[in-house]
Amino acid sequence: MIIASWNVNSIKARLPRLLEWLEERKPDIACLQEIKTVDEGFPRAAIEDLGYNVAVHGQKTYNGVAILSRLPFDEPPEARLPGDDSDSQARYLEAVVSTDKGALRVASIYLPNGNPVDSEKFPYKLAWMDRLRDHAAGLLRYEENFVLAGDYNIIPDAGDVYNPKAWTDDALYCRASREKFQALMHLGLTDAFRACNDAPDQYTFWDYQRGAWAKDHGLRIDHLLLSPQAADRLKTCRIDKPVRGRERPSDHTPIWAELAL
DNA sequence: ATGGCTAGGCCCCCTAGA
């Protein structure tokens, strides 16, 4: 089955692009980020008409995540990441589906950007990453298939950004951010894209500004992180780059993995 | 030589994104 992640940068602005991509790629599960609407504003019917079950954790104006699944959800999907009851930003949604080869847990993640690094946004990002690591450590104890899919706002390595020197002090690439990402990976997760492709400059985001798309000045910041059980079933992982070049695009493009499930 | 965008809100200018 195909599990995808896409930061759509507003579900309402991007609905035509989303519907055409769902019909082309036919993902079994699609994790969306930055839907930028409350639950009631989500265009649920148009997506259900394509055969998807829809789970939404929305918020007015900012953030917001969703999970689309051809298979029904086993239990009501769980919003929010444990560890901070005062966190009101809609950045996490987790669901479980049953396949004939076992259960699959999927999370849609919109990890905080963290810029500027001298603002309160940066410690919020780092604390959020600590919470994600703690939660992932708990999930690993089930020894099941899971995929943590989303916009991590983390450039893992120098080969994942067009000009790494310019990003040294940015919240997406600075030492503290990448150390937190490494701590998460060192639990035993697999970066699905890097497990399938070691070429540099394979991006998932291109800024709307400064002709970034035309010059291929991109970042690889959207990731599918797999549990060991899911990694054993990984067949391929790809980035749907042409979607970024379409009319009224998101600044992110979809990434997806195929698992033998 | 420079600066070049997009989306939402209650909206003609601001915040936010990365």
PDB file of C-alpha atoms in Angstrom, chain A residues 75-255:
ATOM      1  CA  GLU A  75     -10.721   3.640  16.449  1.00  0.00           C
ATOM      2  CA  PRO A  76     -11.371   7.375  16.450  1.00  0.00           C
ATOM      3  CA  PRO A  77      -8.077   9.017  15.373  1.00  0.00           C
ATOM      4  CA  GLU A  78      -6.207  10.690  18.240  1.00  0.00           C
ATOM      5  CA  ALA A  79      -5.349  14.389  17.950  1.00  0.00           C
ATOM      6  CA  ARG A  80      -2.520  16.018  19.830  1.00  0.00           C
ATOM      7  CA  LEU A  81       0.885  14.872  20.864  1.00  0.00           C
ATOM      8  CA  PRO A  82       1.197  13.937  24.546  1.00  0.00           C
ATOM      9  CA  GLY A  83       3.447  15.888  26.886  1.00  0.00           C
ATOM     10  CA  ASP A  84       2.054  19.441  27.057  1.00  0.00           C
ATOM     11  CA  ASP A  85      -1.602  20.009  27.905  1.00  0.00           C
ATOM     12  CA  SER A  86      -1.206  23.742  27.286  1.00  0.00           C
ATOM     13  CA  ASP A  87      -0.217  23.245  23.613  1.00  0.00           C
ATOM     14  CA  SER A  88      -3.204  24.356  21.516  1.00  0.00           C
ATOM     15  CA  GLN A  89      -1.570  24.192  18.067  1.00  0.00           C
ATOM     16  CA  ALA A  90      -3.096  21.564  15.743  1.00  0.00           C
ATOM     17  CA  ARG A  91       0.037  19.746  14.581  1.00  0.00           C
ATOM     18  CA  TYR A  92      -0.505  16.034  15.238  1.00  0.00           C
ATOM     19  CA  LEU A  93      -3.062  13.367  14.340  1.00  0.00           C
ATOM     20  CA  GLU A  94      -2.643   9.611  14.709  1.00  0.00           C
ATOM     21  CA  ALA A  95      -4.788   6.794  13.321  1.00  0.00           C
ATOM     22  CA  VAL A  96      -4.706   2.989  13.074  1.00  0.00           C
ATOM     23  CA  VAL A  97      -5.972   0.900  10.181  1.00  0.00           C
ATOM     24  CA  SER A  98      -6.080  -2.893   9.794  1.00  0.00           C
ATOM     25  CA  THR A  99      -4.645  -4.596   6.734  1.00  0.00           C
ATOM     26  CA  ASP A 100      -4.739  -8.317   6.002  1.00  0.00           C
ATOM     27  CA  LYS A 101      -1.037  -8.390   6.936  1.00  0.00           C
ATOM     28  CA  GLY A 102      -1.482  -6.622  10.252  1.00  0.00           C
ATOM     29  CA  ALA A 103      -2.227  -3.253  11.815  1.00  0.00           C
ATOM     30  CA  LEU A 104      -0.659  -0.033  10.595  1.00  0.00           C
ATOM     31  CA  ARG A 105      -0.413   3.108  12.703  1.00  0.00           C
ATOM     32  CA  VAL A 106       0.035   6.402  10.849  1.00  0.00           C
ATOM     33  CA  ALA A 107       0.674   9.906  12.185  1.00  0.00           C
ATOM     34  CA  SER A 108       0.317  13.176  10.287  1.00  0.00           C
ATOM     35  CA  ILE A 109       2.909  15.592  11.698  1.00  0.00           C
ATOM     36  CA  TYR A 110       3.378  19.339  11.235  1.00  0.00           C
ATOM     37  CA  LEU A 111       6.487  20.006  13.266  1.00  0.00           C
ATOM     38  CA  PRO A 112       6.993  23.657  14.295  1.00  0.00           C
ATOM     39  CA  ASN A 113       9.205  25.747  12.039  1.00  0.00           C
ATOM     40  CA  GLY A 114      11.095  27.352  14.941  1.00  0.00           C
ATOM     41  CA  ASN A 115      12.236  30.574  13.259  1.00  0.00           C
ATOM     42  CA  PRO A 116      13.429  33.025  14.310  1.00  0.00           C
ATOM     43  CA  VAL A 117      15.807  31.157  16.603  1.00  0.00           C
ATOM     44  CA  ASP A 118      15.967  34.038  19.115  1.00  0.00           C
ATOM     45  CA  SER A 119      12.179  33.939  19.623  1.00  0.00           C
ATOM     46  CA  GLU A 120      10.000  31.709  21.815  1.00  0.00           C
ATOM     47  CA  LYS A 121       9.223  29.718  18.645  1.00  0.00           C
ATOM     48  CA  PHE A 122      12.590  27.966  18.730  1.00  0.00           C
ATOM     49  CA  PRO A 123      12.378  26.440  22.237  1.00  0.00           C
ATOM     50  CA  TYR A 124       8.784  25.452  21.365  1.00  0.00           C
ATOM     51  CA  LYS A 125      10.124  23.523  18.370  1.00  0.00           C
ATOM     52  CA  LEU A 126      12.818  21.771  20.408  1.00  0.00           C
ATOM     53  CA  ALA A 127      10.364  20.864  23.173  1.00  0.00           C
ATOM     54  CA  TRP A 128       7.901  19.559  20.552  1.00  0.00           C
ATOM     55  CA  MET A 129      10.673  17.338  19.162  1.00  0.00           C
ATOM     56  CA  ASP A 130      11.365  15.988  22.664  1.00  0.00           C
ATOM     57  CA  ARG A 131       7.671  15.144  22.989  1.00  0.00           C
ATOM     58  CA  LEU A 132       7.687  13.422  19.590  1.00  0.00           C
ATOM     59  CA  ARG A 133      10.749  11.369  20.528  1.00  0.00           C
ATOM     60  CA  ASP A 134       9.158  10.298  23.824  1.00  0.00           C
ATOM     61  CA  HIS A 135       5.919   9.356  22.065  1.00  0.00           C
ATOM     62  CA  ALA A 136       7.753   7.418  19.339  1.00  0.00           C
ATOM     63  CA  ALA A 137       9.723   5.534  22.014  1.00  0.00           C
ATOM     64  CA  GLY A 138       6.399   4.438  23.513  1.00  0.00           C
ATOM     65  CA  LEU A 139       5.005   3.341  20.147  1.00  0.00           C
ATOM     66  CA  LEU A 140       8.129   1.295  19.417  1.00  0.00           C
ATOM     67  CA  ARG A 141       7.348  -0.918  22.406  1.00  0.00           C
ATOM     68  CA  TYR A 142       4.313  -2.291  20.516  1.00  0.00           C
ATOM     69  CA  GLU A 143       6.691  -3.717  17.876  1.00  0.00           C
ATOM     70  CA  GLU A 144       4.167  -2.901  15.138  1.00  0.00           C
ATOM     71  CA  ASN A 145       4.097  -1.206  11.752  1.00  0.00           C
ATOM     72  CA  PHE A 146       4.023   2.567  12.005  1.00  0.00           C
ATOM     73  CA  VAL A 147       4.771   5.537   9.784  1.00  0.00           C
ATOM     74  CA  LEU A 148       5.374   9.035  11.190  1.00  0.00           C
ATOM     75  CA  ALA A 149       4.683  11.136   8.098  1.00  0.00           C
ATOM     76  CA  GLY A 150       4.835  14.854   7.726  1.00  0.00           C
ATOM     77  CA  ASP A 151       6.474  18.223   7.404  1.00  0.00           C
ATOM     78  CA  TYR A 152       9.300  17.985   9.949  1.00  0.00           C
ATOM     79  CA  ASN A 153      10.787  21.399   9.155  1.00  0.00           C
ATOM     80  CA  ILE A 154      14.169  19.677   9.482  1.00  0.00           C
ATOM     81  CA  ILE A 155      16.891  19.492   6.834  1.00  0.00           C
ATOM     82  CA  PRO A 156      18.660  16.293   7.904  1.00  0.00           C
ATOM     83  CA  ASP A 157      21.965  16.739   6.035  1.00  0.00           C
ATOM     84  CA  ALA A 158      24.006  19.086   3.834  1.00  0.00           C
ATOM     85  CA  GLY A 159      22.853  17.163   0.757  1.00  0.00           C
ATOM     86  CA  ASP A 160      19.255  18.026   1.539  1.00  0.00           C
ATOM     87  CA  VAL A 161      19.524  21.795   0.894  1.00  0.00           C
ATOM     88  CA  TYR A 162      20.741  23.743  -2.135  1.00  0.00           C
ATOM     89  CA  ASN A 163      23.141  25.942  -0.130  1.00  0.00           C
ATOM     90  CA  PRO A 164      23.834  24.511   3.325  1.00  0.00           C
ATOM     91  CA  LYS A 165      26.207  27.317   4.392  1.00  0.00           C
ATOM     92  CA  ALA A 166      23.352  29.831   4.153  1.00  0.00           C
ATOM     93  CA  TRP A 167      21.258  27.725   6.550  1.00  0.00           C
ATOM     94  CA  THR A 168      23.769  27.201   9.373  1.00  0.00           C
ATOM     95  CA  ASP A 169      21.898  29.370  11.865  1.00  0.00           C
ATOM     96  CA  ASP A 170      18.365  28.609  10.646  1.00  0.00           C
ATOM     97  CA  ALA A 171      15.937  26.653  12.820  1.00  0.00           C
ATOM     98  CA  LEU A 172      15.553  24.084  10.001  1.00  0.00           C
ATOM     99  CA  TYR A 173      19.235  23.170   9.888  1.00  0.00           C
ATOM    100  CA  CYS A 174      21.071  24.463  12.974  1.00  0.00           C
ATOM    101  CA  ARG A 175      22.928  22.051  15.237  1.00  0.00           C
ATOM    102  CA  ALA A 176      20.314  21.955  18.005  1.00  0.00           C
ATOM    103  CA  SER A 177      17.483  21.099  15.585  1.00  0.00           C
ATOM    104  CA  ARG A 178      19.415  18.386  13.789  1.00  0.00           C
ATOM    105  CA  GLU A 179      20.576  16.877  17.089  1.00  0.00           C
ATOM    106  CA  LYS A 180      16.938  16.512  18.145  1.00  0.00           C
ATOM    107  CA  PHE A 181      16.153  14.865  14.800  1.00  0.00           C
ATOM    108  CA  GLN A 182      19.088  12.495  15.248  1.00  0.00           C
ATOM    109  CA  ALA A 183      17.858  11.609  18.741  1.00  0.00           C
ATOM    110  CA  LEU A 184      14.519  10.652  17.203  1.00  0.00           C
ATOM    111  CA  MET A 185      16.129   8.612  14.418  1.00  0.00           C
ATOM    112  CA  HIS A 186      18.450   6.862  16.876  1.00  0.00           C
ATOM    113  CA  LEU A 187      15.458   5.252  18.551  1.00  0.00           C
ATOM    114  CA  GLY A 188      15.609   2.945  15.533  1.00  0.00           C
ATOM    115  CA  LEU A 189      13.485   4.703  12.912  1.00  0.00           C
ATOM    116  CA  THR A 190      14.192   4.574   9.186  1.00  0.00           C
ATOM    117  CA  ASP A 191      14.028   7.598   6.854  1.00  0.00           C
ATOM    118  CA  ALA A 192      12.095   5.915   4.038  1.00  0.00           C
ATOM    119  CA  PHE A 193      13.441   8.208   1.331  1.00  0.00           C
ATOM    120  CA  ARG A 194      17.099   7.787   2.309  1.00  0.00           C
ATOM    121  CA  ALA A 195      16.650   4.022   2.586  1.00  0.00           C
ATOM    122  CA  CYS A 196      15.739   3.997  -1.123  1.00  0.00           C
ATOM    123  CA  ASN A 197      17.759   6.852  -2.623  1.00  0.00           C
ATOM    124  CA  ASP A 198      21.169   8.302  -1.719  1.00  0.00           C
ATOM    125  CA  ALA A 199      21.253  11.027  -4.402  1.00  0.00           C
ATOM    126  CA  PRO A 200      21.645  14.591  -3.063  1.00  0.00           C
ATOM    127  CA  ASP A 201      19.352  17.512  -3.907  1.00  0.00           C
ATOM    128  CA  GLN A 202      16.084  15.581  -3.781  1.00  0.00           C
ATOM    129  CA  TYR A 203      13.777  18.244  -2.427  1.00  0.00           C
ATOM    130  CA  THR A 204      10.197  18.363  -1.159  1.00  0.00           C
ATOM    131  CA  PHE A 205       9.898  22.161  -0.683  1.00  0.00           C
ATOM    132  CA  TRP A 206      10.692  25.182  -2.842  1.00  0.00           C
ATOM    133  CA  ASP A 207       9.962  28.681  -1.531  1.00  0.00           C
ATOM    134  CA  TYR A 208       7.480  30.774  -3.507  1.00  0.00           C
ATOM    135  CA  GLN A 209      10.026  33.633  -3.442  1.00  0.00           C
ATOM    136  CA  ARG A 210      13.226  34.470  -5.323  1.00  0.00           C
ATOM    137  CA  GLY A 211      12.536  32.046  -8.171  1.00  0.00           C
ATOM    138  CA  ALA A 212      13.405  29.113  -5.913  1.00  0.00           C
ATOM    139  CA  TRP A 213      11.469  26.580  -8.002  1.00  0.00           C
ATOM    140  CA  ALA A 214      12.965  27.711 -11.334  1.00  0.00           C
ATOM    141  CA  LYS A 215      16.477  27.578  -9.847  1.00  0.00           C
ATOM    142  CA  ASP A 216      15.827  24.306  -7.979  1.00  0.00           C
ATOM    143  CA  HIS A 217      16.693  25.986  -4.692  1.00  0.00           C
ATOM    144  CA  GLY A 218      14.829  23.509  -2.495  1.00  0.00           C
ATOM    145  CA  LEU A 219      14.869  21.734   0.827  1.00  0.00           C
ATOM    146  CA  ARG A 220      14.160  18.133   1.820  1.00  0.00           C
ATOM    147  CA  ILE A 221      12.061  18.668   4.936  1.00  0.00           C
ATOM    148  CA  ASP A 222       9.081  16.315   4.482  1.00  0.00           C
ATOM    149  CA  HIS A 223       9.828  12.835   5.751  1.00  0.00           C
ATOM    150  CA  LEU A 224       8.316   9.389   6.257  1.00  0.00           C
ATOM    151  CA  LEU A 225       9.888   7.784   9.331  1.00  0.00           C
ATOM    152  CA  LEU A 226       9.270   4.049   9.672  1.00  0.00           C
ATOM    153  CA  SER A 227       9.249   1.650  12.610  1.00  0.00           C
ATOM    154  CA  PRO A 228      11.579  -1.369  12.156  1.00  0.00           C
ATOM    155  CA  GLN A 229       8.576  -3.545  11.282  1.00  0.00           C
ATOM    156  CA  ALA A 230       7.426  -1.072   8.618  1.00  0.00           C
ATOM    157  CA  ALA A 231      10.981  -0.630   7.320  1.00  0.00           C
ATOM    158  CA  ASP A 232      11.168  -4.383   6.708  1.00  0.00           C
ATOM    159  CA  ARG A 233       8.171  -3.972   4.390  1.00  0.00           C
ATOM    160  CA  LEU A 234       9.464  -0.880   2.523  1.00  0.00           C
ATOM    161  CA  LYS A 235       9.424  -1.331  -1.260  1.00  0.00           C
ATOM    162  CA  THR A 236      10.070   2.200  -2.557  1.00  0.00           C
ATOM    163  CA  CYS A 237       9.854   5.874  -1.648  1.00  0.00           C
ATOM    164  CA  ARG A 238       9.455   8.722  -4.128  1.00  0.00           C
ATOM    165  CA  ILE A 239       8.866  12.464  -4.348  1.00  0.00           C
ATOM    166  CA  ASP A 240       6.174  13.652  -6.787  1.00  0.00           C
ATOM    167  CA  LYS A 241       8.249  16.616  -7.945  1.00  0.00           C
ATOM    168  CA  PRO A 242       6.133  17.675 -10.987  1.00  0.00           C
ATOM    169  CA  VAL A 243       3.206  18.525  -8.688  1.00  0.00           C
ATOM    170  CA  ARG A 244       5.194  21.571  -7.474  1.00  0.00           C
ATOM    171  CA  GLY A 245       5.263  22.934 -11.027  1.00  0.00           C
ATOM    172  CA  ARG A 246       1.491  22.980 -11.547  1.00  0.00           C
ATOM    173  CA  GLU A 247      -0.959  25.863 -11.470  1.00  0.00           C
ATOM    174  CA  ARG A 248      -1.435  27.490  -8.036  1.00  0.00           C
ATOM    175  CA  PRO A 249       0.787  24.908  -6.316  1.00  0.00           C
ATOM    176  CA  SER A 250       1.628  24.370  -2.676  1.00  0.00           C
ATOM    177  CA  ASP A 251       5.231  25.258  -1.855  1.00  0.00           C
ATOM    178  CA  HIS A 252       5.628  21.583  -0.793  1.00  0.00           C
ATOM    179  CA  THR A 253       5.230  18.557  -3.063  1.00  0.00           C
ATOM    180  CA  PRO A 254       4.002  15.076  -2.065  1.00  0.00           C
ATOM    181  CA  ILE A 255       6.321  12.306  -0.874  1.00  0.00           C
TER     182      ILE A 255
END
